[in-house]
Coordinates of C-alpha atoms and ligand atoms in Angstrom, one line a residue:
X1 CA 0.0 0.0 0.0
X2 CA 1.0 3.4 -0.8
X3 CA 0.8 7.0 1.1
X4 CA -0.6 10.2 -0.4
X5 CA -0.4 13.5 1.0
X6 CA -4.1 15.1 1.2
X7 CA -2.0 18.1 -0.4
X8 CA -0.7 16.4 -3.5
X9 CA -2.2 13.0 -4.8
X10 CA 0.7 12.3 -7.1
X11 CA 3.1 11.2 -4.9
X12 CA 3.4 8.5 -2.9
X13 CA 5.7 7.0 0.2
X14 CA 5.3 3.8 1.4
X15 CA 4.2 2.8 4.7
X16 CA 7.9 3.0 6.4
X17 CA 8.1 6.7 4.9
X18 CA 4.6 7.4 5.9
X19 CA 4.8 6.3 9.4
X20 CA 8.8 7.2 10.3
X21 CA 8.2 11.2 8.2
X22 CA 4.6 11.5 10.2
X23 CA 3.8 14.8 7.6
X24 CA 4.1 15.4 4.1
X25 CA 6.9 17.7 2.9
X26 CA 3.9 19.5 1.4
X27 CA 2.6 19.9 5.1
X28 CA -0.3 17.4 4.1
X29 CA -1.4 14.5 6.0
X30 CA -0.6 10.9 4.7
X31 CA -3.3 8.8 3.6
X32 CA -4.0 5.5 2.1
X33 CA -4.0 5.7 -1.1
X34 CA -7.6 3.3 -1.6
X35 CA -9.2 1.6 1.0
X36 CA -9.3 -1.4 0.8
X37 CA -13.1 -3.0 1.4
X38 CA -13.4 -6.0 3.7
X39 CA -15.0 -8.9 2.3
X40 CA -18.4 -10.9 3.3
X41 CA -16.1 -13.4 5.1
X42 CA -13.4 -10.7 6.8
X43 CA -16.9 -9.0 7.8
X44 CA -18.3 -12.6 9.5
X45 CA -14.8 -13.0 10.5
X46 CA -15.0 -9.6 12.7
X47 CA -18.4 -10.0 14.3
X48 CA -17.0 -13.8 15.7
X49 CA -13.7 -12.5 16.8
X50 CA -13.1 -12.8 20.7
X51 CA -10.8 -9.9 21.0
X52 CA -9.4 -6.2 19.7
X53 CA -6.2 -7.9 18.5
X54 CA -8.2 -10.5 16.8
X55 CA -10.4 -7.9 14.9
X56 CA -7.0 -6.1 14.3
X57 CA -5.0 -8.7 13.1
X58 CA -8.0 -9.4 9.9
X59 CA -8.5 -5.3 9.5
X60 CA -4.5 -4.7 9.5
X61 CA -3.6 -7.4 7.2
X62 CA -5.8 -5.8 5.1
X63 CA -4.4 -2.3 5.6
X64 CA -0.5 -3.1 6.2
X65 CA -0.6 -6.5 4.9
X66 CA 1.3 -5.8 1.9
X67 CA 3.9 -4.5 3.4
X68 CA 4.8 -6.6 6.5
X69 CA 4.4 -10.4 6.6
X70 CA 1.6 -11.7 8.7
X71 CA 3.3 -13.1 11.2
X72 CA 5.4 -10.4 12.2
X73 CA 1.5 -8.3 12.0
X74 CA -0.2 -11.0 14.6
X75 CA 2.5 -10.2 16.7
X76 CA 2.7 -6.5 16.5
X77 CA -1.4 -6.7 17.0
X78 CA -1.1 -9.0 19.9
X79 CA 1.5 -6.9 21.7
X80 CA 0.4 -3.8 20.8
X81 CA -3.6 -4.6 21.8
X82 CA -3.4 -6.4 24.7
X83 CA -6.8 -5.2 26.2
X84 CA -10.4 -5.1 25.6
X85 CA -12.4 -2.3 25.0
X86 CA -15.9 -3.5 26.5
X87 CA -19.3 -2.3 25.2
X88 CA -21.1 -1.1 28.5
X89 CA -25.2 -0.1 28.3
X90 CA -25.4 3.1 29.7
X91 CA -29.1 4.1 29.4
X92 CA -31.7 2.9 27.0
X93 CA -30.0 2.5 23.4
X94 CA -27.2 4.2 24.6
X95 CA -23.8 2.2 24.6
X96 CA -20.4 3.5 26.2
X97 CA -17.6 2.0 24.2
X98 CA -15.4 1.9 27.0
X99 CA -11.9 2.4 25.4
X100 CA -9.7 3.1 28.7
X101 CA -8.8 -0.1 29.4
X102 CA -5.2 0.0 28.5
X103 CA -2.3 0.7 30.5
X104 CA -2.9 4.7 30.3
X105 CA -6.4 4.6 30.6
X106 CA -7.2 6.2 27.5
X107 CA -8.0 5.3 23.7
X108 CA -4.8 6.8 22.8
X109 CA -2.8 3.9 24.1
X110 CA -4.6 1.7 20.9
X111 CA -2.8 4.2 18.0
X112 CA 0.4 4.6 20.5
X113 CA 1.0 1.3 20.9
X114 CA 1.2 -0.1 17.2
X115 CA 2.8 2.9 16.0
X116 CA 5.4 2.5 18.4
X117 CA 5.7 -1.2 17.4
X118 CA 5.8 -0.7 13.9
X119 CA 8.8 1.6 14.4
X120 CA 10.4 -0.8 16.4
X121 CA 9.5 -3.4 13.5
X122 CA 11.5 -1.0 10.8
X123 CA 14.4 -0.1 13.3
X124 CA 15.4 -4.1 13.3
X125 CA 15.1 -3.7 9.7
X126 CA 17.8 -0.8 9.4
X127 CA 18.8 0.4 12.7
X128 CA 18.1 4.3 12.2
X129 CA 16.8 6.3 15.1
X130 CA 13.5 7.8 15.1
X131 CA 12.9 10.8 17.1
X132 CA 9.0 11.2 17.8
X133 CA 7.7 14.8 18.5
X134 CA 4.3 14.8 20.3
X135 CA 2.3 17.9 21.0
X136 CA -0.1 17.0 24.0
X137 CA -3.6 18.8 25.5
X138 CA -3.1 16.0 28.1
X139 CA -3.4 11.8 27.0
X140 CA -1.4 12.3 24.0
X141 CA 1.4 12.6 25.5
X142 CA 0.9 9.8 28.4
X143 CA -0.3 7.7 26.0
X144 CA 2.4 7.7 23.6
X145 CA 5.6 8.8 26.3
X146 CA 4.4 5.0 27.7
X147 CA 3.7 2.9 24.6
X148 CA 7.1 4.4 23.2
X149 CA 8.9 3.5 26.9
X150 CA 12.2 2.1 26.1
X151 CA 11.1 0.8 22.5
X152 CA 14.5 0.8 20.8
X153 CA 15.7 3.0 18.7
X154 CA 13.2 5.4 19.2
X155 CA 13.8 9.0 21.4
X156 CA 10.3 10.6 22.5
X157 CA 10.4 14.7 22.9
X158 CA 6.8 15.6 24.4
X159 CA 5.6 19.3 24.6
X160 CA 3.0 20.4 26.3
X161 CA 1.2 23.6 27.5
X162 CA 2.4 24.8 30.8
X163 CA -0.2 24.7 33.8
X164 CA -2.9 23.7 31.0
X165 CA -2.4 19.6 31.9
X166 CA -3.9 17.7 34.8
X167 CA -0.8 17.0 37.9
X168 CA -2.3 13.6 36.9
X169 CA -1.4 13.6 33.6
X170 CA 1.5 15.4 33.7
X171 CA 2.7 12.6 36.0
X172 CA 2.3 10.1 33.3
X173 CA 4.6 11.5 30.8
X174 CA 7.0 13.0 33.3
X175 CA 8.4 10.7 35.6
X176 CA 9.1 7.9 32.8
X177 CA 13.4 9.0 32.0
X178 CA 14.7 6.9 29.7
X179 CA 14.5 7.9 26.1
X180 CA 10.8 10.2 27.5
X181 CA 11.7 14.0 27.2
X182 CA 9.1 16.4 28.5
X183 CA 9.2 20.0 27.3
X184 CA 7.1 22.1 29.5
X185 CA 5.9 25.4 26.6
X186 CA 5.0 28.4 28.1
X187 CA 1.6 28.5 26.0
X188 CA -1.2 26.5 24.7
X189 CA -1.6 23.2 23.1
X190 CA -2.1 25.2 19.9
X191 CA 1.3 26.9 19.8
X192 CA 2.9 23.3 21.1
X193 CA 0.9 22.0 18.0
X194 CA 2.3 24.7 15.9
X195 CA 6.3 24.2 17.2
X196 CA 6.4 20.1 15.7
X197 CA 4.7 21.4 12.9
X198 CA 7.5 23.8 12.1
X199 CA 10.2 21.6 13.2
X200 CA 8.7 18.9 10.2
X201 CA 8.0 22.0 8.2
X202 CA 12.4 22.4 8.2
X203 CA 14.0 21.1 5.8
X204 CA 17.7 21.9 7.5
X205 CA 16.6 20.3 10.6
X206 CA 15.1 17.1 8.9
X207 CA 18.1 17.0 6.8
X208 CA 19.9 16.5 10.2
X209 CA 17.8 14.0 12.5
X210 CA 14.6 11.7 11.4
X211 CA 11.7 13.7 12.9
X212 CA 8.7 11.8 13.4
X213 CA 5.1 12.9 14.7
X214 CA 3.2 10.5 17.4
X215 CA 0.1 13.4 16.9
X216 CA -3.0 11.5 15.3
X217 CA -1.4 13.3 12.1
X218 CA 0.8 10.1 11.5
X219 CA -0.8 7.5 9.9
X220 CA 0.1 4.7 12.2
X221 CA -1.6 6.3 15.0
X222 CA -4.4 7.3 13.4
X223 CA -5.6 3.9 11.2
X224 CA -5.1 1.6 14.0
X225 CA -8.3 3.1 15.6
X226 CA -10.5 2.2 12.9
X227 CA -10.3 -1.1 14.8
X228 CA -12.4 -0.8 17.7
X229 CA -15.3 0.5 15.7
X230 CA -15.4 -2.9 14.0
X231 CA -15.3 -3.8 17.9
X232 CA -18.0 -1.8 18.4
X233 CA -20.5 -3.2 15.7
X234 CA -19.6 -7.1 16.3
X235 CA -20.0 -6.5 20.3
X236 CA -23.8 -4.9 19.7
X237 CA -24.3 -7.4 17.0
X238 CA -26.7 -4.8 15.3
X239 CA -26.6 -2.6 11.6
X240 CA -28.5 0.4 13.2
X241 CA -25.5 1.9 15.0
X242 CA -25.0 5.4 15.0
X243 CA -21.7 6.5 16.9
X244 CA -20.9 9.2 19.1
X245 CA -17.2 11.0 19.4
X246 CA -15.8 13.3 21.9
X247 CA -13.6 15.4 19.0
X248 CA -10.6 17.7 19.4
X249 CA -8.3 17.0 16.6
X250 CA -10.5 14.5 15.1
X251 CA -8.3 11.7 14.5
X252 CA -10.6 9.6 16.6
X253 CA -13.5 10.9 14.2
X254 CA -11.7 10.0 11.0
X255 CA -10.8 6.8 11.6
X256 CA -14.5 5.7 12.1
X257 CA -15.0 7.1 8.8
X258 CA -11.6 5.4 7.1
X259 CA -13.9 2.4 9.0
X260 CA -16.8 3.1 7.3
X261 CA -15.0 3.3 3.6
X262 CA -13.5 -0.2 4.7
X263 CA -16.9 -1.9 5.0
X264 CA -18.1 -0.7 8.8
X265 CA -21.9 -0.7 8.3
X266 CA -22.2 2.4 9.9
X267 CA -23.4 5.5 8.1
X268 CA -24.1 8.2 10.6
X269 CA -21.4 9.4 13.0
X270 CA -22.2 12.2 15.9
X271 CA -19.3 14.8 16.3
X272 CA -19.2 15.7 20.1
X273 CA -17.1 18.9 20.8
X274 CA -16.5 21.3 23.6
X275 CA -17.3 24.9 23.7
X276 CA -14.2 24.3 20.7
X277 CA -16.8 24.2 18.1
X278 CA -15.4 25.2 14.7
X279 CA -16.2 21.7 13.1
X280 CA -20.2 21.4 14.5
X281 CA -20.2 24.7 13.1
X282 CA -18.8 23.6 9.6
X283 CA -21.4 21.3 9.8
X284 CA -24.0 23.6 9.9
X285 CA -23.2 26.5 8.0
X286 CA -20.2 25.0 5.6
X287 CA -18.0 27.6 6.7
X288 CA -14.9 26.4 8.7
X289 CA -12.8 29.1 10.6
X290 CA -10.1 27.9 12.9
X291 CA -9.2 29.7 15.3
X292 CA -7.5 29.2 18.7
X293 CA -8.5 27.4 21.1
X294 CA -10.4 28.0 24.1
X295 CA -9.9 25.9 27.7
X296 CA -12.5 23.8 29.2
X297 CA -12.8 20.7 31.8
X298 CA -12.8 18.4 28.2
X299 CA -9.2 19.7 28.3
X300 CA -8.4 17.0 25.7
X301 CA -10.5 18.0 23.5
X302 CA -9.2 21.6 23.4
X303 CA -8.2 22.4 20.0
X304 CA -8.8 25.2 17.7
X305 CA -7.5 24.4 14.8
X306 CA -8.2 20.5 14.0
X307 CA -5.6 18.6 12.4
X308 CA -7.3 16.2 11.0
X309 CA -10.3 18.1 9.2
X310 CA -8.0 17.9 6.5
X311 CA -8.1 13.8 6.0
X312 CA -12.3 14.5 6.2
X313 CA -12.4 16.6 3.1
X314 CA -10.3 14.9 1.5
X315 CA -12.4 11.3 2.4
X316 CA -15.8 13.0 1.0
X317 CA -13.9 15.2 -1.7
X318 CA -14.1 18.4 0.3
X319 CA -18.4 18.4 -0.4
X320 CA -19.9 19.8 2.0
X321 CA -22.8 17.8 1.5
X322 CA -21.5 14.9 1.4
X323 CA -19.6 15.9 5.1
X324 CA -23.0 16.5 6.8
X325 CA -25.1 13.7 5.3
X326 CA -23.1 11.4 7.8
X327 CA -21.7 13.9 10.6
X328 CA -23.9 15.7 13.1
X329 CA -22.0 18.1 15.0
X330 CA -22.7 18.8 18.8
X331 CA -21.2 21.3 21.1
X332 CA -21.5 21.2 24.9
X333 CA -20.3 24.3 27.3
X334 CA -18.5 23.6 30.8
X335 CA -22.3 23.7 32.5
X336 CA -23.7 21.6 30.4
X337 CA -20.9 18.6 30.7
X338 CA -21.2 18.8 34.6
X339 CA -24.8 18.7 34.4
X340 CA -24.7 15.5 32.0
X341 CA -22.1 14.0 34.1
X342 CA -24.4 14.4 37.4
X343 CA -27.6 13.4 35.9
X344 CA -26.1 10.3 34.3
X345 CA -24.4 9.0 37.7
X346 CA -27.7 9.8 39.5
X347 CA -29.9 8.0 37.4
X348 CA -27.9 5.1 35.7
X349 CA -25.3 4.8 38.0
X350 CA -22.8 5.4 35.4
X351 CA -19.2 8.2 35.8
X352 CA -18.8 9.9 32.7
X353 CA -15.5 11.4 32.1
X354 CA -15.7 15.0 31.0
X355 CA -15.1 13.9 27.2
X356 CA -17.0 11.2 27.1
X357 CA -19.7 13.1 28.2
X358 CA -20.2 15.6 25.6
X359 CA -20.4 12.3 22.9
X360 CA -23.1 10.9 25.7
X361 CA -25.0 13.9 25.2
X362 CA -24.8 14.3 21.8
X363 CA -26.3 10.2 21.7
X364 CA -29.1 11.5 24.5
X365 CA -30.4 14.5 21.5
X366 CA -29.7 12.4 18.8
X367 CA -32.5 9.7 20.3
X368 CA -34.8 12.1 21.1
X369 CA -34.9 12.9 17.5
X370 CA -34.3 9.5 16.0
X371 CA -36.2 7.4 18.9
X372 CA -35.4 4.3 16.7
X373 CA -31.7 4.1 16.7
X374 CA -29.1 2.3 19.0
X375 CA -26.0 4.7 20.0
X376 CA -22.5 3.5 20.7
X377 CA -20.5 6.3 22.1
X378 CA -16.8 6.1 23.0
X379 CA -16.1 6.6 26.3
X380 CA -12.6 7.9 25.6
X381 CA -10.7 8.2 29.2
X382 CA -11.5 6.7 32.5
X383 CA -13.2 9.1 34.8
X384 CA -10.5 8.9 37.6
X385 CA -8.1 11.0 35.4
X386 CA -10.1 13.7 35.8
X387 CA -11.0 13.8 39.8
X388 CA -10.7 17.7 40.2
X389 CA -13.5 17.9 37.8
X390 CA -15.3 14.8 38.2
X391 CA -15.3 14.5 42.3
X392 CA -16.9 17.9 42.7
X393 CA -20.1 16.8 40.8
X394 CA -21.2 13.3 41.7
X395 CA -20.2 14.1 45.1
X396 CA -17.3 11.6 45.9
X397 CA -14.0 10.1 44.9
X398 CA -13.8 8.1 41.5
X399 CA -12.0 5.2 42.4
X400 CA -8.7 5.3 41.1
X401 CA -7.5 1.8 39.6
X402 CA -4.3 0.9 40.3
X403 CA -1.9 0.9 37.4
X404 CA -3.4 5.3 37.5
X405 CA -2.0 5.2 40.9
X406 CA 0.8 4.1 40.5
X407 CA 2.2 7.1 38.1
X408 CA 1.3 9.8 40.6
X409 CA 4.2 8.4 43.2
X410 CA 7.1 9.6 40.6
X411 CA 9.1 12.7 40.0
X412 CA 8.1 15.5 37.8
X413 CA 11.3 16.0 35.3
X414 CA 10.6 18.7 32.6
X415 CA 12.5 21.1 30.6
X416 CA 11.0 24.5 30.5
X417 CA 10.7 26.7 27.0
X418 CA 9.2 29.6 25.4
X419 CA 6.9 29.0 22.4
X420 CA 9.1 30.4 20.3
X421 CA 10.3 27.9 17.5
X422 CA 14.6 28.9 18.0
X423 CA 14.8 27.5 21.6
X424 CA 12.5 24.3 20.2
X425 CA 14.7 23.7 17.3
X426 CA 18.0 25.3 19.9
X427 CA 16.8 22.3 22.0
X428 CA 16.8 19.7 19.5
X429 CA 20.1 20.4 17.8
X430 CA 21.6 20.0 21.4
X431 CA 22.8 23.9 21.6
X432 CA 20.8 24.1 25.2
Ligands
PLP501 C1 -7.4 13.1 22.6 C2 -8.7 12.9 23.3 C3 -9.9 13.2 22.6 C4 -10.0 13.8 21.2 O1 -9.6 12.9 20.3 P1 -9.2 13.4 18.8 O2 -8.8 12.2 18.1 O3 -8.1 14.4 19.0 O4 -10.5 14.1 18.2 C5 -11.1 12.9 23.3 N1 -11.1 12.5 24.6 C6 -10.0 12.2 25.2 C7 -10.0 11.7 26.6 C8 -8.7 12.4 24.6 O5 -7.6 12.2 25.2

């Protein structure tokens, strides 16, 4: 299979370009350059299959199967996905897809994980070292500083805005060592965003090291989570499914629709945002402005300026019509989560976590106009990562499990910059 960038369809990397260059030259995202459509059988295959890396392994020999042999995929699926992600009946026709069952308790672990193996597949190929950039609002950078954790030949640089994570979080990507760098930027996600897009964005610098992004902008992050909406469908065993996502950079989002071009009977996806609205708006006037982002207890799902937007048009052709015949776009402010995430726990007994809420919501309107249809929404991070938000409102402690707890005994080891791109690219050539 060959790589595209959504800026120029004529030409193409392979998948060890694609994943190890995480952006186009051209800026552009990388994308597959067809899909390729699972069969009758693959399909029977899926809704039988016992596990997430059994659904993987028959959806990524399809996707990567070309270009690494199926043994070495089963392994690298059964490694990389060695969790569930169980379908949980929240309410009536309401479904949490709880994906926070790995060992950072968030769905970013599925993307981070194989990426980080696949890298590790091509370093014992030819032995060159990768150095992944992440910008994080918060379980990016947890997510992929521990699924990259002393992989070999790999050296992970995570920035992040300063003050802007939970101590929680920050815990998770800052007490690791080993070949985990935290930069701490003095300014948003946005502008952390913006620094490892100019640090791809030059040429001198790439010239000198091999720069990779661990964003949902490279390929190998993002594709792998087209898996557990196949997970989804076969665990409902139902074709009515309409599914709900809390959206920042929408790499989550996409991937249900790479899902859908692949064969996913699933034609109508909800897109849950925070007061950060400038897709749900899209939606409903075919207008999209970014602009920056504003903050909010969905923290995650701060962004102004989604990354991925770009993969969408490109998917549906850039019509607009197309777009909205199978996205709805919701927008919850800071009230409105903390009211959904009380009235839930009082009368079903379930914790929402503050993303995972808005996509809740958006499920809870969509019923009320479609009383018909069965809603699967993913439940993207477990609630305890959030207890300074979530505590307050239901009126105790979340229960924290365990392998969560364990990350908040460690030290905090950062390296403090400006948002300006010379001390970044200063830090990176080593002259700090
Ligand atoms: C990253 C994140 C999101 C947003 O996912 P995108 O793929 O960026 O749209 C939602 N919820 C949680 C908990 C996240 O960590």
């Amino acid at each position: 299979m060959k790589y595209y960038s959504t800026r120029n369809k004529n030409e193409f990397v392979s998948l060890e370009e694609g994943v190890t260059r995480g952006i186009a030259a051209d800026g552009g995202l990388f994308m597959p350059e067809r899909f390729p459509v699972l069969t009758r059988s693959e399909l029977d295959k899926i809704r039988g299959s016992a596990s997430l890396a059994e659904t993987a392994l028959i959806i990524s020999n399809r996707l990567f199967g070309d270009d690494i042999p199926y043994g070495s995929l089963a392994e690298l699926t059964e490694d990389a996905l060695n969790f569930e992600t169980p379908l949980v009946k929240v309410s009536e026709n309401i479904y949490a897809l709880e994906l926070f069952h790995g060992p950072t308790l968030a769905f970013k672990d599925v993307g981070a994980r194989f990426m980080a193996r696949l890298l590790k597949y091509y370093y014992k190929e030819n032995e060159e070292m990768v150095h992944v950039l992440v910008a994080t609002s918060g379980d990016t950078g947890s997510a992929v500083a521990n699924g990259f954790l002393n992989v070999p030949g790999i050296m992970v640089h995570v920035l992040y805005p300063r003050g802007q994570v939970s101590p929680l979080q920050e815990k998770q990507f800052t007490t690791l060592g080993g070949n985990i760098r935290a930069l701490e930027i003095e300014g948003t996600f946005d502008d952390c965003q913006a620094l490892v897009k100019k640090a791809f964005a030059d040429p001198e610098l790439r010239e000198s090291m091999t720069l990779t992004s661990a964003n949902s902008i490279n390929l190998a992050r993002f594709l792998p989570q087209s898996f557990y909406y196949f997970r989804a469908w076969s665990q409902l065993q139902s074709d009515e499914i309409v599914i709900s996502v809390p959206s920042g950079n929408y790499g989550n989002l996409t991937a249900g629709l790479v899902a859908r071009e692949m064969g996913l009977p699933v034609n109508t996806f909800l897109a849950a945002s925070n007061a950060n609205d400038v897709v749900p708006e899209y939606l409903a006037s075919s207008v999209f402005s970014p602009r920056p982002s504003v903050q909010t207890i969905a923290n995650a799902m701060d962004v102004g300026a989604p990354s991925n937007f770009e993969r969408i048009l490109d998917i549906f052709s850039s019509k607009h019509e197309r777009i909205s015949r199978h996205l709805k776009g919701y927008s919850f402010s800071d009230d409105q989560i903390r009211t959904i995430i009380s009235d839930v726990y009082q009368k079903n007994g379930y914790i929402l976590d503050p993303h995972g809420a808005t996509a809740y919501d958006a499920s809870r309107q969509y019923l009320a106009e479609y009383p018909e249809s069965r809603l699967v929404f993913l439940e993207t991070a477990h609630p305890a990562k959030f207890p300074e938000v979530v505590n307050k409102i239901i009126g105790k402690e979340v229960e924290v499990p365990d392998r969560l707890q364990a990350f908040a005994s460690g030290t905090k080891h950062s390296i403090l910059l400006s948002k300006e791109y010379t001390d970044f690219r200063g830090y990176l050539t080593g002259k700090y």
